[in-house]
Coordinates of C-alpha atoms in Angstrom, one line a residue:
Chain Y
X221 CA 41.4 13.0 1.0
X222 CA 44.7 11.6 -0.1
X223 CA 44.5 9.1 2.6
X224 CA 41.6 8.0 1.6
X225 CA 43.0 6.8 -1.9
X226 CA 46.1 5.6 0.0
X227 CA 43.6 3.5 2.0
X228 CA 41.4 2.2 -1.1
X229 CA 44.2 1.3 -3.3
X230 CA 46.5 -0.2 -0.7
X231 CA 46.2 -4.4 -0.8
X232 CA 46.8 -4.5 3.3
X233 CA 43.7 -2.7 3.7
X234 CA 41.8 -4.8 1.2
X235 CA 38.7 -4.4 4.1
X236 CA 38.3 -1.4 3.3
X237 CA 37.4 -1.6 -0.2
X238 CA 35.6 -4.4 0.0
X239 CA 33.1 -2.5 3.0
X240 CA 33.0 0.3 0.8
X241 CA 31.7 -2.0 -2.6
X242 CA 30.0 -4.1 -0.4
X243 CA 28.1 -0.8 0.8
X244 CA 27.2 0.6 -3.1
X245 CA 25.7 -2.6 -4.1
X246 CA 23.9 -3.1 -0.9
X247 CA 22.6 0.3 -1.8
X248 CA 21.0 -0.9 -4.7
X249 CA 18.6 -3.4 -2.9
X250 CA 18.1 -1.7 0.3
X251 CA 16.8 1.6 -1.9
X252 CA 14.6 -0.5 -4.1
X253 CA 13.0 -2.8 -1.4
X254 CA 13.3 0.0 1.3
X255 CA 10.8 1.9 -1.3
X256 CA 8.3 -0.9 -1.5
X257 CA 8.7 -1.5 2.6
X258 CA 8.2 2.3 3.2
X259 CA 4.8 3.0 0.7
X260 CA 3.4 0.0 1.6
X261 CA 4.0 0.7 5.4
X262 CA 5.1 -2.8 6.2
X263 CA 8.3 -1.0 8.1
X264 CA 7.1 -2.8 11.4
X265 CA 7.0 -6.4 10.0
X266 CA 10.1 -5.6 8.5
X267 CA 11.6 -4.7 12.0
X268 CA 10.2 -7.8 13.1
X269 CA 11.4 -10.5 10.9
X270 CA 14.6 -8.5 11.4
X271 CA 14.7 -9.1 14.7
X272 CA 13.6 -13.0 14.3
X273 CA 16.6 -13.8 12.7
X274 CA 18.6 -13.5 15.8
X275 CA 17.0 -16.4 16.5
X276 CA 17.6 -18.1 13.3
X277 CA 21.3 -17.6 14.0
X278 CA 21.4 -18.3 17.8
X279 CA 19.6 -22.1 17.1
X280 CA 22.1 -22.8 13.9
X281 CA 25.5 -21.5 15.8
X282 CA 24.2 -24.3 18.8
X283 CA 23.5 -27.0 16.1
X284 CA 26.9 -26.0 14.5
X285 CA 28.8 -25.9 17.9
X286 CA 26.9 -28.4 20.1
X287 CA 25.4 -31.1 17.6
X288 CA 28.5 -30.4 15.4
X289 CA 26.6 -30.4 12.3
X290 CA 29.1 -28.1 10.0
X291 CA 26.9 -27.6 7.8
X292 CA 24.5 -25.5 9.6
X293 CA 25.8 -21.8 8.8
X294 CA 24.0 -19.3 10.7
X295 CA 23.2 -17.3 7.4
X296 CA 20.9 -20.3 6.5
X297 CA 19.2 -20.6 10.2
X298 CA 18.7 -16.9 9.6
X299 CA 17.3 -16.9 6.0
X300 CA 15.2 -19.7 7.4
X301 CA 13.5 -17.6 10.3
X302 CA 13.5 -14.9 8.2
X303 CA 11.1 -16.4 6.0
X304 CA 8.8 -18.2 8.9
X305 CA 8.6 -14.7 10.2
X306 CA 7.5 -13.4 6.9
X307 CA 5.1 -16.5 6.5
X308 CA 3.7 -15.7 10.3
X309 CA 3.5 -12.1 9.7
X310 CA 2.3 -11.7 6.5
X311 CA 0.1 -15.1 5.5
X312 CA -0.8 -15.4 9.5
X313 CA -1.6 -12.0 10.1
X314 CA -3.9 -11.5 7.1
X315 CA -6.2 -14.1 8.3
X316 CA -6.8 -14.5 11.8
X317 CA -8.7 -11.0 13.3
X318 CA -5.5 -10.3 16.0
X319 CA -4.1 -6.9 15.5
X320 CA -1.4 -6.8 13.7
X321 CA 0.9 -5.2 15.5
X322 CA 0.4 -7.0 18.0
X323 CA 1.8 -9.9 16.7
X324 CA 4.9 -7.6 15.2
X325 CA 5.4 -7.1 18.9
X326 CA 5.4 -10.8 20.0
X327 CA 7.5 -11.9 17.4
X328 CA 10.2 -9.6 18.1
X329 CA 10.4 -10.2 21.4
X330 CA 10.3 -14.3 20.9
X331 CA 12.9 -14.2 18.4
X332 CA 15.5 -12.3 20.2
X333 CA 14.5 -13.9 23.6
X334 CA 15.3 -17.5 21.0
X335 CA 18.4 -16.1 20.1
X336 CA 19.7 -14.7 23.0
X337 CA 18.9 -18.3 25.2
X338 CA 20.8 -20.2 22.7
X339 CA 23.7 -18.1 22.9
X340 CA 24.4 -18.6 26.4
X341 CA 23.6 -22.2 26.2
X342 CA 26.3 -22.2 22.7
X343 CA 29.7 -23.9 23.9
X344 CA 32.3 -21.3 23.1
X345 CA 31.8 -17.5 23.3
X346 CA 29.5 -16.1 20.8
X347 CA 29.3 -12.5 20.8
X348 CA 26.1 -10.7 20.3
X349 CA 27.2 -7.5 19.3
X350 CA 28.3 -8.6 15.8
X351 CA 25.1 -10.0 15.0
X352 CA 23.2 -6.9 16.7
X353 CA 25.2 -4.3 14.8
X354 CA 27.1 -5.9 12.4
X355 CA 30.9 -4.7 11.0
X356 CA 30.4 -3.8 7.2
X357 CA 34.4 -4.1 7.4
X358 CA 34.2 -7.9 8.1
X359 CA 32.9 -8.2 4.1
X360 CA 34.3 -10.9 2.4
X361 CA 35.1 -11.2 -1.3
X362 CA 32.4 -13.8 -1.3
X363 CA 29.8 -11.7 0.8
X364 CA 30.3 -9.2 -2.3
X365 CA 28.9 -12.0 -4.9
X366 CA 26.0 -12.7 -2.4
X367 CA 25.0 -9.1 -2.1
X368 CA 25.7 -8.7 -6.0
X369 CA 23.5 -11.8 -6.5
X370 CA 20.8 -10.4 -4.4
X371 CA 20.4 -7.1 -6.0
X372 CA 20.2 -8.8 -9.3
X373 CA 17.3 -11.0 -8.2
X374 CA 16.1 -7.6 -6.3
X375 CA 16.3 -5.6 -10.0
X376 CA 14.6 -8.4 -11.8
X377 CA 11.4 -8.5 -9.8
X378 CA 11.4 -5.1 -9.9
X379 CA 11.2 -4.8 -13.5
X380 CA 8.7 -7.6 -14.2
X381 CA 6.2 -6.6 -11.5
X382 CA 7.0 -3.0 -11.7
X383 CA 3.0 -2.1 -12.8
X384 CA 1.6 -4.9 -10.5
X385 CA 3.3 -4.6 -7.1
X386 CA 2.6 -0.1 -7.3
X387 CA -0.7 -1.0 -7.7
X388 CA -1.0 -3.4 -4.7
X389 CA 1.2 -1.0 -2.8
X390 CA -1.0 2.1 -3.4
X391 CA -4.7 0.3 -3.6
X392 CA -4.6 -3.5 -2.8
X393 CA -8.2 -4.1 -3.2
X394 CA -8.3 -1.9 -6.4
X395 CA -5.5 -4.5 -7.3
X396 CA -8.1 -7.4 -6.5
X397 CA -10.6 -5.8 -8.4
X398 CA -8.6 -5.7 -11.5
X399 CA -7.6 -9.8 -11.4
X400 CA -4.1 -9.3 -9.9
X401 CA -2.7 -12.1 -7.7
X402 CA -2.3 -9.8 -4.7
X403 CA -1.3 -12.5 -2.1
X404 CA 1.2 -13.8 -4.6
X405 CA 2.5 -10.3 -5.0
X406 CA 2.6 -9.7 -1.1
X407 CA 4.1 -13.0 -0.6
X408 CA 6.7 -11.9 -3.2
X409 CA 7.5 -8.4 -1.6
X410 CA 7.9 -10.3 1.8
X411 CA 10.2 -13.0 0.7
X412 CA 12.2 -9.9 -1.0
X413 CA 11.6 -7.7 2.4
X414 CA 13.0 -10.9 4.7
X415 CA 15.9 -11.9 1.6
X416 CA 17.1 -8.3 1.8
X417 CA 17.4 -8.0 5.7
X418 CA 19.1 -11.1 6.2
X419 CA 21.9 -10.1 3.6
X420 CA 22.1 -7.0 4.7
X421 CA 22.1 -7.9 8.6
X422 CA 26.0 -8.2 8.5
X423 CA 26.6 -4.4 7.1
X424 CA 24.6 -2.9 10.0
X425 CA 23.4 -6.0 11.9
X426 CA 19.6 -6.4 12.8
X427 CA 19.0 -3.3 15.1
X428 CA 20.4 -0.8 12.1
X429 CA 19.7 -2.8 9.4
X430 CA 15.7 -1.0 9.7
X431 CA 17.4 2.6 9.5
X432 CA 19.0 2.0 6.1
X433 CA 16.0 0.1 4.8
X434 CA 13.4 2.8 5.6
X435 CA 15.4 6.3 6.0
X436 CA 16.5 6.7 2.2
X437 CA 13.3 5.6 0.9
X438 CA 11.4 8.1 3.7
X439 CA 13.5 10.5 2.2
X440 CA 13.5 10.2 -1.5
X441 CA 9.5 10.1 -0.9
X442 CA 9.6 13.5 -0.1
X443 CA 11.2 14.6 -3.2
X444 CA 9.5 11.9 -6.1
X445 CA 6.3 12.1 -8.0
X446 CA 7.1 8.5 -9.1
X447 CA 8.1 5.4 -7.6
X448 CA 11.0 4.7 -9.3
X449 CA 12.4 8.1 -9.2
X450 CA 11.4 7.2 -5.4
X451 CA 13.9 3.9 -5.8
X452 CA 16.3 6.0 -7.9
X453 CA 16.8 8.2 -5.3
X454 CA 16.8 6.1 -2.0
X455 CA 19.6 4.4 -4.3
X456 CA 21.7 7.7 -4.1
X457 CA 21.3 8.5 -0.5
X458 CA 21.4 5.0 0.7
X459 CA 25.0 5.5 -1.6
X460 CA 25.9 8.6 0.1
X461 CA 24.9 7.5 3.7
X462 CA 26.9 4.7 3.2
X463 CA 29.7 6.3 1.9
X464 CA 29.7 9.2 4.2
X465 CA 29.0 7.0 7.1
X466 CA 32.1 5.3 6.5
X467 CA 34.2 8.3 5.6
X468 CA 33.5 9.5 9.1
X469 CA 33.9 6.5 11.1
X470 CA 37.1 6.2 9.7
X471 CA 38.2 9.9 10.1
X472 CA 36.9 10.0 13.4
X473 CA 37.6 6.6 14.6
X474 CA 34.0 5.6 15.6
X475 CA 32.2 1.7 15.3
X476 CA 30.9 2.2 11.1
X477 CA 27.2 0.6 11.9
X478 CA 26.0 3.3 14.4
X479 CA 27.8 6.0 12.1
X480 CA 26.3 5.1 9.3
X481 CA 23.0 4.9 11.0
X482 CA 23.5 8.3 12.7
X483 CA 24.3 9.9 9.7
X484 CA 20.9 8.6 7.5
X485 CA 18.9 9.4 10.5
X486 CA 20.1 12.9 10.8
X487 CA 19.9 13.1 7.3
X488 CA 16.0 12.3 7.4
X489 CA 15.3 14.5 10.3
X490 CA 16.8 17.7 8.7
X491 CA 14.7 16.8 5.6
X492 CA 11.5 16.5 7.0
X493 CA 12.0 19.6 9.3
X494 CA 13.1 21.7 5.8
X495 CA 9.4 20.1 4.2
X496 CA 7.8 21.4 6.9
X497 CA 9.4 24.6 7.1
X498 CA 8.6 24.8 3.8
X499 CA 5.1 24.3 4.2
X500 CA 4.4 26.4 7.3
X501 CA 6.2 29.2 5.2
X502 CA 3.8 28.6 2.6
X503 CA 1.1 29.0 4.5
X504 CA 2.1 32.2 6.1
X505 CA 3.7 34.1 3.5
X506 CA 2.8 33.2 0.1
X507 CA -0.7 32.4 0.9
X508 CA -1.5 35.5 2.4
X509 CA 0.3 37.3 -0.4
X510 CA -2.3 36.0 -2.8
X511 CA -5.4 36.4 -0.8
Chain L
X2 CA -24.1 -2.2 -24.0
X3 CA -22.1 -5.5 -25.3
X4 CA -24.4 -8.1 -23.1
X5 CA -27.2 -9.2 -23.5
X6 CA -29.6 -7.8 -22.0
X7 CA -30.2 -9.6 -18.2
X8 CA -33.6 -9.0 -16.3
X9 CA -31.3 -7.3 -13.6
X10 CA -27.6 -5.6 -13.2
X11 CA -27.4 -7.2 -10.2
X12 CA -29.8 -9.6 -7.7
X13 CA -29.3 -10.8 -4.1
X14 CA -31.4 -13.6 -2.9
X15 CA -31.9 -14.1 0.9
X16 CA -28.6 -12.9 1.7
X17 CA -27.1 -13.2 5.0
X18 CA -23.3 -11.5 5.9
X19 CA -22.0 -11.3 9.7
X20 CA -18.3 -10.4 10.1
X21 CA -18.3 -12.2 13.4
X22 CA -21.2 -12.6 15.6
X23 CA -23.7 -10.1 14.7
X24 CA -25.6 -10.0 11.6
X25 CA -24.4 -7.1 9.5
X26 CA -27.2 -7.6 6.8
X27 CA -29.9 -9.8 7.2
X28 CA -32.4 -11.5 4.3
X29 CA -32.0 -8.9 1.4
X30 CA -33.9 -9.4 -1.3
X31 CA -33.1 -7.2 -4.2
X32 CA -32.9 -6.8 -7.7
X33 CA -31.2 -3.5 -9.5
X34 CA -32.0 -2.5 -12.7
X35 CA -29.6 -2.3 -15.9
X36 CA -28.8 1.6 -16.6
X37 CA -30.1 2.9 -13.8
X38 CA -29.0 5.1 -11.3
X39 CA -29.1 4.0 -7.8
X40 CA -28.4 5.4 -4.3
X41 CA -27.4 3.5 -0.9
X42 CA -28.4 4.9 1.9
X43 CA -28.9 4.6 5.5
X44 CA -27.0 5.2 9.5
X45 CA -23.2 4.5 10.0
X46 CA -22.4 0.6 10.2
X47 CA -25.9 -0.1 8.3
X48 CA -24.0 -1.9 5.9
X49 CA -24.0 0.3 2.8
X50 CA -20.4 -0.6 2.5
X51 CA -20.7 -4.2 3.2
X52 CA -23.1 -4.8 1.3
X53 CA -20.8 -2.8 -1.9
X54 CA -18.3 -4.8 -1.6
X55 CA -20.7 -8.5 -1.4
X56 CA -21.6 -6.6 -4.9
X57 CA -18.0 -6.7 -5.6
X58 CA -17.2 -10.7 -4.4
X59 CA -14.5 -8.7 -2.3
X60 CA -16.6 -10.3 0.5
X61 CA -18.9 -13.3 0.6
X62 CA -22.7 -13.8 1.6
X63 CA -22.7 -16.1 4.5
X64 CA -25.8 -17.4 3.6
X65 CA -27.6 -16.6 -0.1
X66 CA -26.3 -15.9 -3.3
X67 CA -25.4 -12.2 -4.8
X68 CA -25.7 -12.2 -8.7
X69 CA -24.1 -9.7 -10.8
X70 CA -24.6 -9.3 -14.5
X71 CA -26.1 -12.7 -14.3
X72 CA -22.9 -14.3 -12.7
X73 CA -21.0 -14.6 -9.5
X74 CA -19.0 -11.6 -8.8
X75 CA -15.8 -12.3 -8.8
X76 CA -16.2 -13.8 -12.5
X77 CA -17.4 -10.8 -13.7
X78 CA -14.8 -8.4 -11.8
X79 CA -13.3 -7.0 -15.1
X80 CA -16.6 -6.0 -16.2
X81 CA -17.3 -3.6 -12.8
X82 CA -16.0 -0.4 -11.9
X83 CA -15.2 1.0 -8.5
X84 CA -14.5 4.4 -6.8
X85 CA -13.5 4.1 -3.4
X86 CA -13.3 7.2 -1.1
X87 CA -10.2 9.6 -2.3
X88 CA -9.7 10.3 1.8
X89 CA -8.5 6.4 2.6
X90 CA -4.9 6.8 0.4
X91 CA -1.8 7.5 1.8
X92 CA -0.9 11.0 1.6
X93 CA 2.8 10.6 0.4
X94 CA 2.7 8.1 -1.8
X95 CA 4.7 9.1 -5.0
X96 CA 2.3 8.4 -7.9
X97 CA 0.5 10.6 -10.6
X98 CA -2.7 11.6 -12.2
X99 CA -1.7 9.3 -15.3
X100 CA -0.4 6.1 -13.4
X101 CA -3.5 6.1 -11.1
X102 CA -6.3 6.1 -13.6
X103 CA -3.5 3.0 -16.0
X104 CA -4.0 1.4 -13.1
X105 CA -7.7 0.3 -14.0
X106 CA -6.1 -1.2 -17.0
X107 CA -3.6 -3.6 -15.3
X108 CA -5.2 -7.2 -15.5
X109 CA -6.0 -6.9 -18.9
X110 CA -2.8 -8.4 -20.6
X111 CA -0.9 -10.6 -18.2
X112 CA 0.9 -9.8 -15.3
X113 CA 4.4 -9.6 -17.0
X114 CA 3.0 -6.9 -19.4
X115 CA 3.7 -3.4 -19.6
X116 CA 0.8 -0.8 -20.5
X117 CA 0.1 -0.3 -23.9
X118 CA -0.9 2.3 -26.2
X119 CA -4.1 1.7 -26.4
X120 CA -4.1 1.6 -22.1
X121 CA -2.7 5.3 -22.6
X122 CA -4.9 6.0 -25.1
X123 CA -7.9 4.9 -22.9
X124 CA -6.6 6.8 -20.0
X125 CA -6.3 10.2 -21.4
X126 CA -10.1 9.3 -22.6
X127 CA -11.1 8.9 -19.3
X128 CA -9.2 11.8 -17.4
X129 CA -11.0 13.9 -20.4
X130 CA -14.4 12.5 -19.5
X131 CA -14.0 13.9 -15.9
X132 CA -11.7 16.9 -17.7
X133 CA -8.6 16.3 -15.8
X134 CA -6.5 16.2 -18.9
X135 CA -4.7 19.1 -18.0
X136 CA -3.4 17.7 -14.3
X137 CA -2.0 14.1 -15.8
X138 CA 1.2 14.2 -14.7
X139 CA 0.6 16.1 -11.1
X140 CA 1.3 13.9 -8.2
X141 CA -1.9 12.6 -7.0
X142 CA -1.8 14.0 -3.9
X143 CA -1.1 17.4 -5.0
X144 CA -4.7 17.5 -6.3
X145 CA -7.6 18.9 -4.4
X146 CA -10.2 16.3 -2.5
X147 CA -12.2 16.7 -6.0
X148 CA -9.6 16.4 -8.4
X149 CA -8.5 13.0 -6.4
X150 CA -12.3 12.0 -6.5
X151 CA -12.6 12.5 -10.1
X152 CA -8.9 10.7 -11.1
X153 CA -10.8 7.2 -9.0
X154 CA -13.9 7.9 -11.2
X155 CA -12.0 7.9 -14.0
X156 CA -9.6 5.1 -13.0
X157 CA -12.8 3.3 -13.0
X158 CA -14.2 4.2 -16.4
X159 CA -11.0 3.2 -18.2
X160 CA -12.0 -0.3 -17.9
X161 CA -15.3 0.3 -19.7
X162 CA -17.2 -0.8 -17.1
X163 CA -20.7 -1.9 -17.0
X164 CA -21.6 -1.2 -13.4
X165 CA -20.1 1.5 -11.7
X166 CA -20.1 1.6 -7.7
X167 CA -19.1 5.1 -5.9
X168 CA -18.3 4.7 -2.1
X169 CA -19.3 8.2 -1.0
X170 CA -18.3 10.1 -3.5
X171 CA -18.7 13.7 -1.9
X172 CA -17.2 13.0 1.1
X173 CA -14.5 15.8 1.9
X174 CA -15.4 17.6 -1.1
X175 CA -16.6 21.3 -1.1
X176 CA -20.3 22.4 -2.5
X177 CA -18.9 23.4 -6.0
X178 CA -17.0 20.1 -6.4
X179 CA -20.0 18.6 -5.8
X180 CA -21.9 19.9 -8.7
X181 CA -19.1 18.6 -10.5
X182 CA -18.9 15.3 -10.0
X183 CA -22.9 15.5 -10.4
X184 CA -22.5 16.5 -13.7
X185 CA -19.9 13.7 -14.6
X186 CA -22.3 11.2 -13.0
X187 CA -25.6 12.8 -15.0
X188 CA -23.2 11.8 -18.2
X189 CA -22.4 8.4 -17.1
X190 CA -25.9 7.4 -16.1
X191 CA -27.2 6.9 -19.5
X192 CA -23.9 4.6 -20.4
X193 CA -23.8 2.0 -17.4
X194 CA -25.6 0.9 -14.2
X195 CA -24.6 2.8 -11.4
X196 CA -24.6 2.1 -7.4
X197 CA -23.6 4.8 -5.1
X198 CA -23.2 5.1 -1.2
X199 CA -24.1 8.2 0.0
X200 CA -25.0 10.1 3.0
X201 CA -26.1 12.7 1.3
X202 CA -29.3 12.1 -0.8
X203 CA -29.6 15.5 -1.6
X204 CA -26.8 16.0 -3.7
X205 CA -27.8 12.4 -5.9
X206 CA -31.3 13.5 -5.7
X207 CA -32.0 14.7 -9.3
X208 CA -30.4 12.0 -10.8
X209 CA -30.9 8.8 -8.7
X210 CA -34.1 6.6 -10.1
X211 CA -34.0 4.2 -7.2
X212 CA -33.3 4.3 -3.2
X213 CA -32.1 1.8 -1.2
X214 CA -32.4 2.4 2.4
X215 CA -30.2 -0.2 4.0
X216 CA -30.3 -1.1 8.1
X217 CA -29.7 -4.6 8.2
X218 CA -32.2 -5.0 6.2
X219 CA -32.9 -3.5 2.9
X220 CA -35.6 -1.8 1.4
X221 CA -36.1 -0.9 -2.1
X222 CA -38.1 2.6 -3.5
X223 CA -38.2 4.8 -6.7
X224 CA -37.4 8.2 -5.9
X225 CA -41.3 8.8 -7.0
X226 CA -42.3 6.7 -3.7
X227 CA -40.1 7.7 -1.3
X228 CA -41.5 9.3 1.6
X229 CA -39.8 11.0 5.0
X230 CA -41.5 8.3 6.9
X231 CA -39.6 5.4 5.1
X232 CA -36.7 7.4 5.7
X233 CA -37.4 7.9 8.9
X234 CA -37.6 4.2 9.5
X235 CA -34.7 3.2 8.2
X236 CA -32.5 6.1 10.4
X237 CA -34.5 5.8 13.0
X238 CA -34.7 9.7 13.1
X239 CA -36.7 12.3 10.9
X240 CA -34.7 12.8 7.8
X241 CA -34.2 16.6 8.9
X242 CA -31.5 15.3 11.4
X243 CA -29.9 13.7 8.9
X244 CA -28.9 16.8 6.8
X245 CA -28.9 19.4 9.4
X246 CA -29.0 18.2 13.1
X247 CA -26.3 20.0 15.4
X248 CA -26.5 17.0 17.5
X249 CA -26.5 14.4 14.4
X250 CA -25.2 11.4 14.9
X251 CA -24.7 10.2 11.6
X252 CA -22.3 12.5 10.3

């Protein structure tokens, strides 16, 4: 434990704190838009716009590198393909009559397939990995204003559309009926969802990036009779996954991503074995008891 | 009621719908009643619940013109209540009693609003009418098929509707919940226009003035002039296979 102050307060491992700050206020967005992704079961678009932004950042690194056009950061290739999946998915996908999954599936593959070929046509080495799993202690004092600036825009919609965006979540056609603009409040969940992702990407990167999105939020659902003690709580474990996860890695020497993806997973399993446990018990014991 | 009074609750003229190449519904012609109590009925993909929600403007008539409360639907939306089927929500959704039923108020004061006092106030009315008071602040999916039937009824009702539609609204519900939600429905009838889908004209039998037998086509009856054979025509089968065939393929 000592260490661990040693390595917080010590300026030569400045990283460190800034992973671990950069992970709490990450927390606060991927628990609030992790809620809305998990009740309104929109985890598989999310995966997919996820996995378009490889893409996004494979075509920008080749305009950057080949073109050289300096101004072409990957993080805006991979807001922009971020939102075109979102647009595809969600605007797309509500209108024609092709399953939906379906097109999750297609545009998965294409964008890493996108991504991938312009990487190997990129002068220079580009390395994948980073991208795919992400370093959360390659955060940047500047990353920390980005993710600070996101969870304020995140908190913000949240407390204006609180009422509206529940209701569209739990009934969207009882939300039509009542005069609510539900593709404006879809549309504004998605840009949220696809924002949120691409921030987020360089904590976990784009294959993890889902776990931490959707596992505290599957998890506080369990345990909430409301939706924002639902958010409230996939706040905390998102917190304490991230906090833990990076505890461990450190401890034990291991890449922080897949720890901190191991540990929300496991987390999530053991809970939902205890809540069925708990109901089989039910069943068994107590029901009997009062028969 | 606050409207003037309008020959009919709601009117369809030569409607047409298809979903893609087959006609769903084909030329109905019908007019409903203010304050009466109405019943949808007819075989699986009939189109009792296409032709709900063409009442609703949640769809549109392909060809014709659907007429409610003397306007098009989706005008008149704040004026309509709805009760889908309980079954179709998401089992672990974190919401309660209290939140579903505010949720018929949303709409009324801006989207940037919060719910009022009188929205509480309206919502504790309504849970009271279906006398779910007691349950407000259980998660809704705590609550029995019946309970979560009754919270959408009175989700509904706290809108002060004028025409209420029920999409099967005994589905999954046991006998005794059935008499309940009966009973809420006898109060209701005298208040508002209601349309309900139902497989089961039994259990709407002693309150439901008018029949509509829909198979494509739609046919209108009182309860007075409705006979097995018309029944019969509109399943295809005797109306004893309906309720109790082993090999029924309706249910």
């Amino acid at each position: 434990m000592n260490d661990l102050i040693t390595l917080l307060t010590d300026p030569t491992y400045r990283f460190f704190l800034y992973a671990l700050v950069g992970g709490l206020l990450a927390s606060i967005s991927f628990g609030i838009v992790g809620t809305y992704v998990v009740t309104r079961r929109i985890t598989g678009i999310a995966g997919a716009i996820a996995h378009c932004v490889l893409g996004g950042i494979g075509i920008s690194l080749y305009a950057q590198r080949a073109w050289g056009l300096e101004w072409c950061d990957p993080v805006y290739g991979a807001i922009l393909s971020a939102l075109i999946a979102a647009f595809v998915l969600g605007i797309v996908g509500r209108s024609t009559r092709e399953r939906e999954d379906t097109l999750i599936g297609a545009l998965w593959a294409v964008g890493m397939a996108i991504g991938l070929l312009f990487f190997a046509k990129t002068p220079g080495f580009v390395d994948p990995m980073v991208y795919l799993f992400g370093n959360i202690l390659l955060l940047s004092q500047d990353d920390l204003y980005v993710i600070g600036s996101l969870d304020i825009l995140v908190l913000i919609t949240t407390l204006c559309l609180y009422h509206p965006l529940l209701a569209m979540c739990f009934d969207e056609e009882e939300a039509k009926l009542r005069g609510l603009p539900v593709f404006f409040l879809y549309s504004v969940l998605l840009i949220l969802t696809a924002l949120t992702i691409v921030l987020l990407i360089r904590i976990v990167g784009i294959v993890l990036v889902i776990a931490l999105l959707t596992l505290p939020a599957a998890i506080a659902g369990h345990l909430s009779h409301r939706l924002w003690h639902m958010m409230a709580l996939a706040i905390c474990f998102s917190i304490s996954f991230v906090g833990g996860g990076l505890y461990l890695s450190y401890n034990q020497n291991l890449p922080s991503g897949p720890t901190i993806g191991l540990t929300a997973a496991a987390t999530y399993i053991t809970v939902t074995c205890l809540a069925w446990l708990r109901r089989r018990l039910f069943r068994q014991k107590i029901l009997p008891a009062i028969e | 009621m606050l409207t003037p009074p309008t020959a009919s609750a709601i009117r369809t003229t030569n409607l047409f719908f298809t979903y893609d190449t087959r006609w769903v519904l084909e030329a109905v012609n019908l007019s409903i009643a203010p304050q009466t109590v109405n019943c949808l009925i007819g075989p699986n993909g009939g189109g009792k619940t296409t032709l709900l929600k063409l009442f609703l403007g949640l769809l549109k008539p392909n060809i014709g013109t659907v007429e409610v409360l003397g306007s098009a639907p989706q005008s008149v939306r704040k004026r309509l209540g709805y009760t889908p089927q309980h079954a179709l929500f998401d089992t672990l959704f974190p919401i309660t009693a209290e939140e579903v039923v505010l949720m018929g108020r949303l709409g009324r004061h801006g989207l940037f609003s919060r719910y009022n006092k009188a929205d509480k106030e309206a919502a504790l009315q309504a849970l009271n009418e279906v006398g779910l008071v007691s349950i407000k602040n259980q998660r809704f999916h705590t609550l029995s098929g019946g309970q979560r039937q009754r919270v959408l009824i009175a989700r509904a009702l706290v809108g002060d509707p004028e025409i209420l539609f029920l999409d099967e609204p005994t589905a999954n519900v046991d006998p005794a919940v059935e008499h309940q939600l009966l009973n809420t429905l006898e109060r209701l009838s005298g208040k508002m226009t209601l349309v309900l889908v139902s497989h089961d004209l039994g259990f709407v039998a002693p309150i439901v003035q008018n029949v509509l037998c829909i198979n494509k086509t739609v046919q209108l009856h009182t309860t007075e002039s409705l006979s097995s054979s018309l029944i019969e025509s509109t399943y295809g089968h005797p109306l004893k296979h309906i309720h109790h065939g082993p090999d029924c393929s309706h249910r």
